[in-house]
Amino acid sequence: MAQRTDLLLPILKGQPVIPVLLIDKASDAVPLARALAAGGLPAIEITLRTPAALEAIRAVADEVPEAIVGAGTILNARQYDEAAKAGSRFIVSPGTTREIREAASGSDVPLLPAAITPSEIMTMREEGYTYLKFFPAEQAGGAAFLKALSSPLAGTFFCPTGGIGLGNAKTYLALPNVVCVGGSWVAPKELVEAGEWAKITALASEASKLSA
Ligand code: 3PG
């Protein structure tokens, strides 16, 4: 089954930056999601890299109607299912496997899978995926690499993440094959731990105004 772009695209096109979040304390999730939404970044990706992640997703889905919560770092079908059941509205994977694609085809929650090389990207095109994560963006060749793909692999669009911040986001956003970028810089660990929500709203606000 092809990628659910009907559900995914409004999310990816809705804001230039998708915050990538690592949440240690589930109780931080609701104020963090509210702070980011208040700054103009309602769509957030909560990574399944901490034991608190699923509870955090559930809390945001239940308590923050203005947020669009997604799950990141999904590595297998079980996590796909758990993240979907917790209320995720999109799923992000750092790579792609048959198991993940099969989980996506049996789910109403759309998948943004990742690919880097031309062969990986062509394989995903054959599977009906035209929107991909490009990870880890800076380490894998950065904006220059993505730009080089834009003509031969026209029609495939990327959300690069990994090593992106305020300083280089615009370079990516200016590319014809970039739909948005992802990054953790809008929710630094120290500000989350200190409950500095107004500062996070300010970072989100700055990021939400980024454009090519
Ligand atoms: C990730 O999955 O860790 C994201 O790519 C975020 O990377 P960053 O912390 O470099 O923004």
Tab-separated table of C-alpha atoms and ligand atoms in Angstrom:
chain	number	residue	atom	x	y	z
A	1	MET	CA	0.000	0.000	0.000
A	2	ALA	CA	1.273	3.464	-0.826
A	3	GLN	CA	2.300	6.034	1.719
A	4	ARG	CA	-0.635	7.849	3.360
A	5	THR	CA	0.385	11.264	2.039
A	6	ASP	CA	-3.179	12.503	2.545
A	7	LEU	CA	-2.540	12.323	6.292
A	8	LEU	CA	1.202	12.990	6.332
A	9	LEU	CA	1.534	15.977	4.025
A	10	PRO	CA	-0.573	18.478	5.972
A	11	ILE	CA	1.699	17.752	8.954
A	12	LEU	CA	4.987	18.084	7.069
A	13	LYS	CA	3.858	21.163	5.167
A	14	GLY	CA	2.329	22.811	8.189
A	15	GLN	CA	5.559	24.059	9.752
A	16	PRO	CA	9.200	24.420	8.647
A	17	VAL	CA	10.624	22.600	11.672
A	18	ILE	CA	9.399	19.451	13.433
A	19	PRO	CA	10.796	19.307	16.972
A	20	VAL	CA	12.501	15.983	17.712
A	21	LEU	CA	12.019	15.296	21.413
A	22	LEU	CA	13.669	13.021	23.922
A	23	ILE	CA	11.505	13.008	27.021
A	24	ASP	CA	12.885	11.590	30.265
A	25	LYS	CA	9.931	12.530	32.489
A	26	ALA	CA	6.459	11.876	31.119
A	27	SER	CA	5.149	14.785	33.198
A	28	ASP	CA	7.228	17.175	31.051
A	29	ALA	CA	5.406	16.141	27.878
A	30	VAL	CA	2.223	18.183	28.250
A	31	PRO	CA	3.836	21.520	29.179
A	32	LEU	CA	6.497	20.969	26.517
A	33	ALA	CA	3.932	20.251	23.790
A	34	ARG	CA	1.928	23.308	24.875
A	35	ALA	CA	5.032	25.503	24.839
A	36	LEU	CA	6.019	24.376	21.341
A	37	ALA	CA	2.491	24.763	19.977
A	38	ALA	CA	2.294	28.243	21.495
A	39	GLY	CA	5.443	29.095	19.537
A	40	GLY	CA	3.916	27.890	16.275
A	41	LEU	CA	5.194	24.297	16.204
A	42	PRO	CA	2.156	22.100	16.953
A	43	ALA	CA	3.557	18.958	15.285
A	44	ILE	CA	6.150	17.224	17.449
A	45	GLU	CA	8.022	13.950	17.240
A	46	ILE	CA	8.494	12.150	20.554
A	47	THR	CA	11.261	9.581	20.128
A	48	LEU	CA	10.884	6.114	21.597
A	49	ARG	CA	14.327	6.313	23.125
A	50	THR	CA	13.250	6.691	26.728
A	51	PRO	CA	11.025	4.545	28.934
A	52	ALA	CA	8.713	7.561	29.340
A	53	ALA	CA	8.072	8.022	25.616
A	54	LEU	CA	4.807	6.108	25.195
A	55	GLU	CA	3.280	7.653	28.297
A	56	ALA	CA	4.411	11.056	27.023
A	57	ILE	CA	2.706	10.465	23.660
A	58	ARG	CA	-0.485	9.334	25.404
A	59	ALA	CA	-0.512	12.402	27.637
A	60	VAL	CA	-0.060	14.827	24.743
A	61	ALA	CA	-2.674	13.041	22.624
A	62	ASP	CA	-5.161	13.186	25.516
A	63	GLU	CA	-4.443	16.607	26.978
A	64	VAL	CA	-3.071	18.914	24.281
A	65	PRO	CA	-5.632	19.220	21.483
A	66	GLU	CA	-3.627	21.926	19.751
A	67	ALA	CA	-0.642	19.558	19.331
A	68	ILE	CA	-0.093	16.942	16.617
A	69	VAL	CA	1.915	14.265	18.316
A	70	GLY	CA	4.024	11.774	16.380
A	71	ALA	CA	6.383	9.010	17.421
A	72	GLY	CA	10.007	8.782	16.323
A	73	THR	CA	12.785	6.194	16.386
A	74	ILE	CA	10.300	3.439	15.561
A	75	LEU	CA	12.378	0.345	14.815
A	76	ASN	CA	9.863	-2.509	14.516
A	77	ALA	CA	6.213	-3.451	14.132
A	78	ARG	CA	5.603	-3.773	17.867
A	79	GLN	CA	6.739	-0.199	18.485
A	80	TYR	CA	4.658	0.982	15.505
A	81	ASP	CA	1.589	-0.587	17.023
A	82	GLU	CA	2.286	0.702	20.552
A	83	ALA	CA	2.947	4.226	19.302
A	84	ALA	CA	-0.233	4.195	17.205
A	85	LYS	CA	-2.294	2.922	20.136
A	86	ALA	CA	-0.841	5.656	22.350
A	87	GLY	CA	-2.324	8.256	20.003
A	88	SER	CA	0.499	9.044	17.562
A	89	ARG	CA	-0.722	10.778	14.412
A	90	PHE	CA	2.449	10.018	12.464
A	91	ILE	CA	5.347	7.615	12.777
A	92	VAL	CA	8.980	8.314	11.956
A	93	SER	CA	11.623	5.668	11.457
A	94	PRO	CA	15.407	6.285	11.200
A	95	GLY	CA	15.649	3.747	8.359
A	96	THR	CA	13.297	1.391	6.616
A	97	THR	CA	12.649	-2.327	6.732
A	98	ARG	CA	10.028	-4.638	5.295
A	99	GLU	CA	8.624	-5.108	8.798
A	100	ILE	CA	8.120	-1.360	9.215
A	101	ARG	CA	6.501	-1.041	5.789
A	102	GLU	CA	4.140	-3.902	6.555
A	103	ALA	CA	3.226	-2.305	9.875
A	104	ALA	CA	2.503	0.938	8.017
A	105	SER	CA	0.331	-0.769	5.412
A	106	GLY	CA	-1.821	-2.270	8.143
A	107	SER	CA	-2.215	1.014	10.021
A	108	ASP	CA	-4.127	4.251	9.612
A	109	VAL	CA	-1.186	6.147	11.080
A	110	PRO	CA	1.103	7.373	8.278
A	111	LEU	CA	4.805	6.557	8.121
A	112	LEU	CA	7.735	8.836	7.357
A	113	PRO	CA	10.548	6.343	6.820
A	114	ALA	CA	14.165	7.274	6.187
A	115	ALA	CA	16.537	6.657	3.307
A	116	ILE	CA	19.918	8.057	2.313
A	117	THR	CA	21.399	6.408	-0.771
A	118	PRO	CA	19.946	6.569	-4.300
A	119	SER	CA	19.295	2.815	-4.148
A	120	GLU	CA	17.426	3.078	-0.836
A	121	ILE	CA	15.418	5.997	-2.170
A	122	MET	CA	14.594	4.159	-5.416
A	123	THR	CA	13.470	1.140	-3.408
A	124	MET	CA	11.148	3.342	-1.386
A	125	ARG	CA	9.780	4.922	-4.552
A	126	GLU	CA	8.956	1.444	-5.818
A	127	GLU	CA	7.066	0.898	-2.560
A	128	GLY	CA	5.052	4.061	-3.124
A	129	TYR	CA	6.908	6.361	-0.730
A	130	THR	CA	7.656	9.861	-1.962
A	131	TYR	CA	8.186	11.618	1.392
A	132	LEU	CA	11.226	10.422	3.311
A	133	LYS	CA	13.300	11.384	6.298
A	134	PHE	CA	16.985	11.963	5.514
A	135	PHE	CA	18.988	10.965	8.574
A	136	PRO	CA	21.557	11.709	9.880
A	137	ALA	CA	21.504	14.693	7.550
A	138	GLU	CA	24.715	16.548	8.310
A	139	GLN	CA	26.801	13.422	8.748
A	140	ALA	CA	25.407	11.778	5.609
A	141	GLY	CA	26.415	14.607	3.285
A	142	GLY	CA	24.214	17.494	4.306
A	143	ALA	CA	22.413	19.930	2.066
A	144	ALA	CA	24.921	19.482	-0.780
A	145	PHE	CA	24.146	15.765	-0.923
A	146	LEU	CA	20.400	16.343	-0.909
A	147	LYS	CA	20.708	19.008	-3.588
A	148	ALA	CA	22.579	16.547	-5.798
A	149	LEU	CA	19.640	14.131	-5.530
A	150	SER	CA	17.034	16.705	-6.448
A	151	SER	CA	17.303	16.389	-10.222
A	152	PRO	CA	17.895	12.636	-10.758
A	153	LEU	CA	15.403	11.686	-8.063
A	154	ALA	CA	12.929	14.505	-8.659
A	155	GLY	CA	9.542	13.812	-7.136
A	156	THR	CA	10.932	12.514	-3.849
A	157	PHE	CA	10.891	14.968	-0.953
A	158	PHE	CA	12.760	14.904	2.325
A	159	CYS	CA	12.592	15.954	5.932
A	160	PRO	CA	16.276	16.038	6.887
A	161	THR	CA	17.168	15.653	10.556
A	162	GLY	CA	20.399	15.251	12.455
A	163	GLY	CA	22.781	18.124	13.083
A	164	ILE	CA	20.313	20.788	11.958
A	165	GLY	CA	19.910	24.019	13.885
A	166	LEU	CA	18.992	27.646	13.401
A	167	GLY	CA	22.294	28.246	11.584
A	168	ASN	CA	21.849	25.740	8.750
A	169	ALA	CA	18.087	25.074	8.598
A	170	LYS	CA	17.542	27.694	5.891
A	171	THR	CA	20.085	26.061	3.576
A	172	TYR	CA	18.042	22.874	3.689
A	173	LEU	CA	14.678	24.621	3.455
A	174	ALA	CA	15.838	26.380	0.274
A	175	LEU	CA	16.224	23.058	-1.569
A	176	PRO	CA	13.456	22.031	-3.984
A	177	ASN	CA	13.330	18.518	-2.494
A	178	VAL	CA	13.051	19.535	1.180
A	179	VAL	CA	9.579	19.811	2.694
A	180	CYS	CA	10.595	20.594	6.293
A	181	VAL	CA	13.459	19.860	8.672
A	182	GLY	CA	13.553	18.145	12.040
A	183	GLY	CA	15.681	18.992	15.029
A	184	SER	CA	16.077	18.897	18.749
A	185	TRP	CA	17.435	22.409	19.113
A	186	VAL	CA	14.044	23.925	19.907
A	187	ALA	CA	13.759	21.859	23.109
A	188	PRO	CA	17.186	21.751	24.774
A	189	LYS	CA	17.472	19.253	27.614
A	190	GLU	CA	18.504	21.915	30.150
A	191	LEU	CA	15.460	24.082	29.427
A	192	VAL	CA	13.116	21.082	29.638
A	193	GLU	CA	14.648	19.951	32.926
A	194	ALA	CA	14.357	23.465	34.333
A	195	GLY	CA	10.746	23.816	33.144
A	196	GLU	CA	11.685	26.948	31.186
A	197	TRP	CA	8.611	26.713	28.971
A	198	ALA	CA	8.552	30.376	27.959
A	199	LYS	CA	12.103	30.078	26.638
A	200	ILE	CA	11.090	27.017	24.637
A	201	THR	CA	8.123	28.931	23.204
A	202	ALA	CA	10.580	31.658	22.146
A	203	LEU	CA	12.842	29.100	20.417
A	204	ALA	CA	9.813	27.565	18.701
A	205	SER	CA	8.604	30.951	17.578
A	206	GLU	CA	11.981	31.729	16.013
A	207	ALA	CA	12.045	28.321	14.289
A	208	SER	CA	8.456	28.558	13.079
A	209	LYS	CA	9.330	31.725	11.123
A	210	LEU	CA	12.155	30.051	9.224
A	211	SER	CA	11.722	29.806	5.484
A	212	ALA	CA	13.926	29.468	2.500
B	1	3PG	C1	17.422	12.540	15.921
B	1	3PG	O1	16.752	11.613	15.539
B	1	3PG	O2	18.222	12.499	16.869
B	1	3PG	C2	17.185	13.776	15.202
B	1	3PG	O3	17.752	13.623	13.980
B	1	3PG	C3	17.600	15.000	15.886
B	1	3PG	O4	18.921	15.261	15.678
B	1	3PG	P1	19.527	16.547	16.365
B	1	3PG	O5	19.558	16.268	17.835
B	1	3PG	O6	20.915	16.634	15.772
B	1	3PG	O7	18.654	17.696	15.999
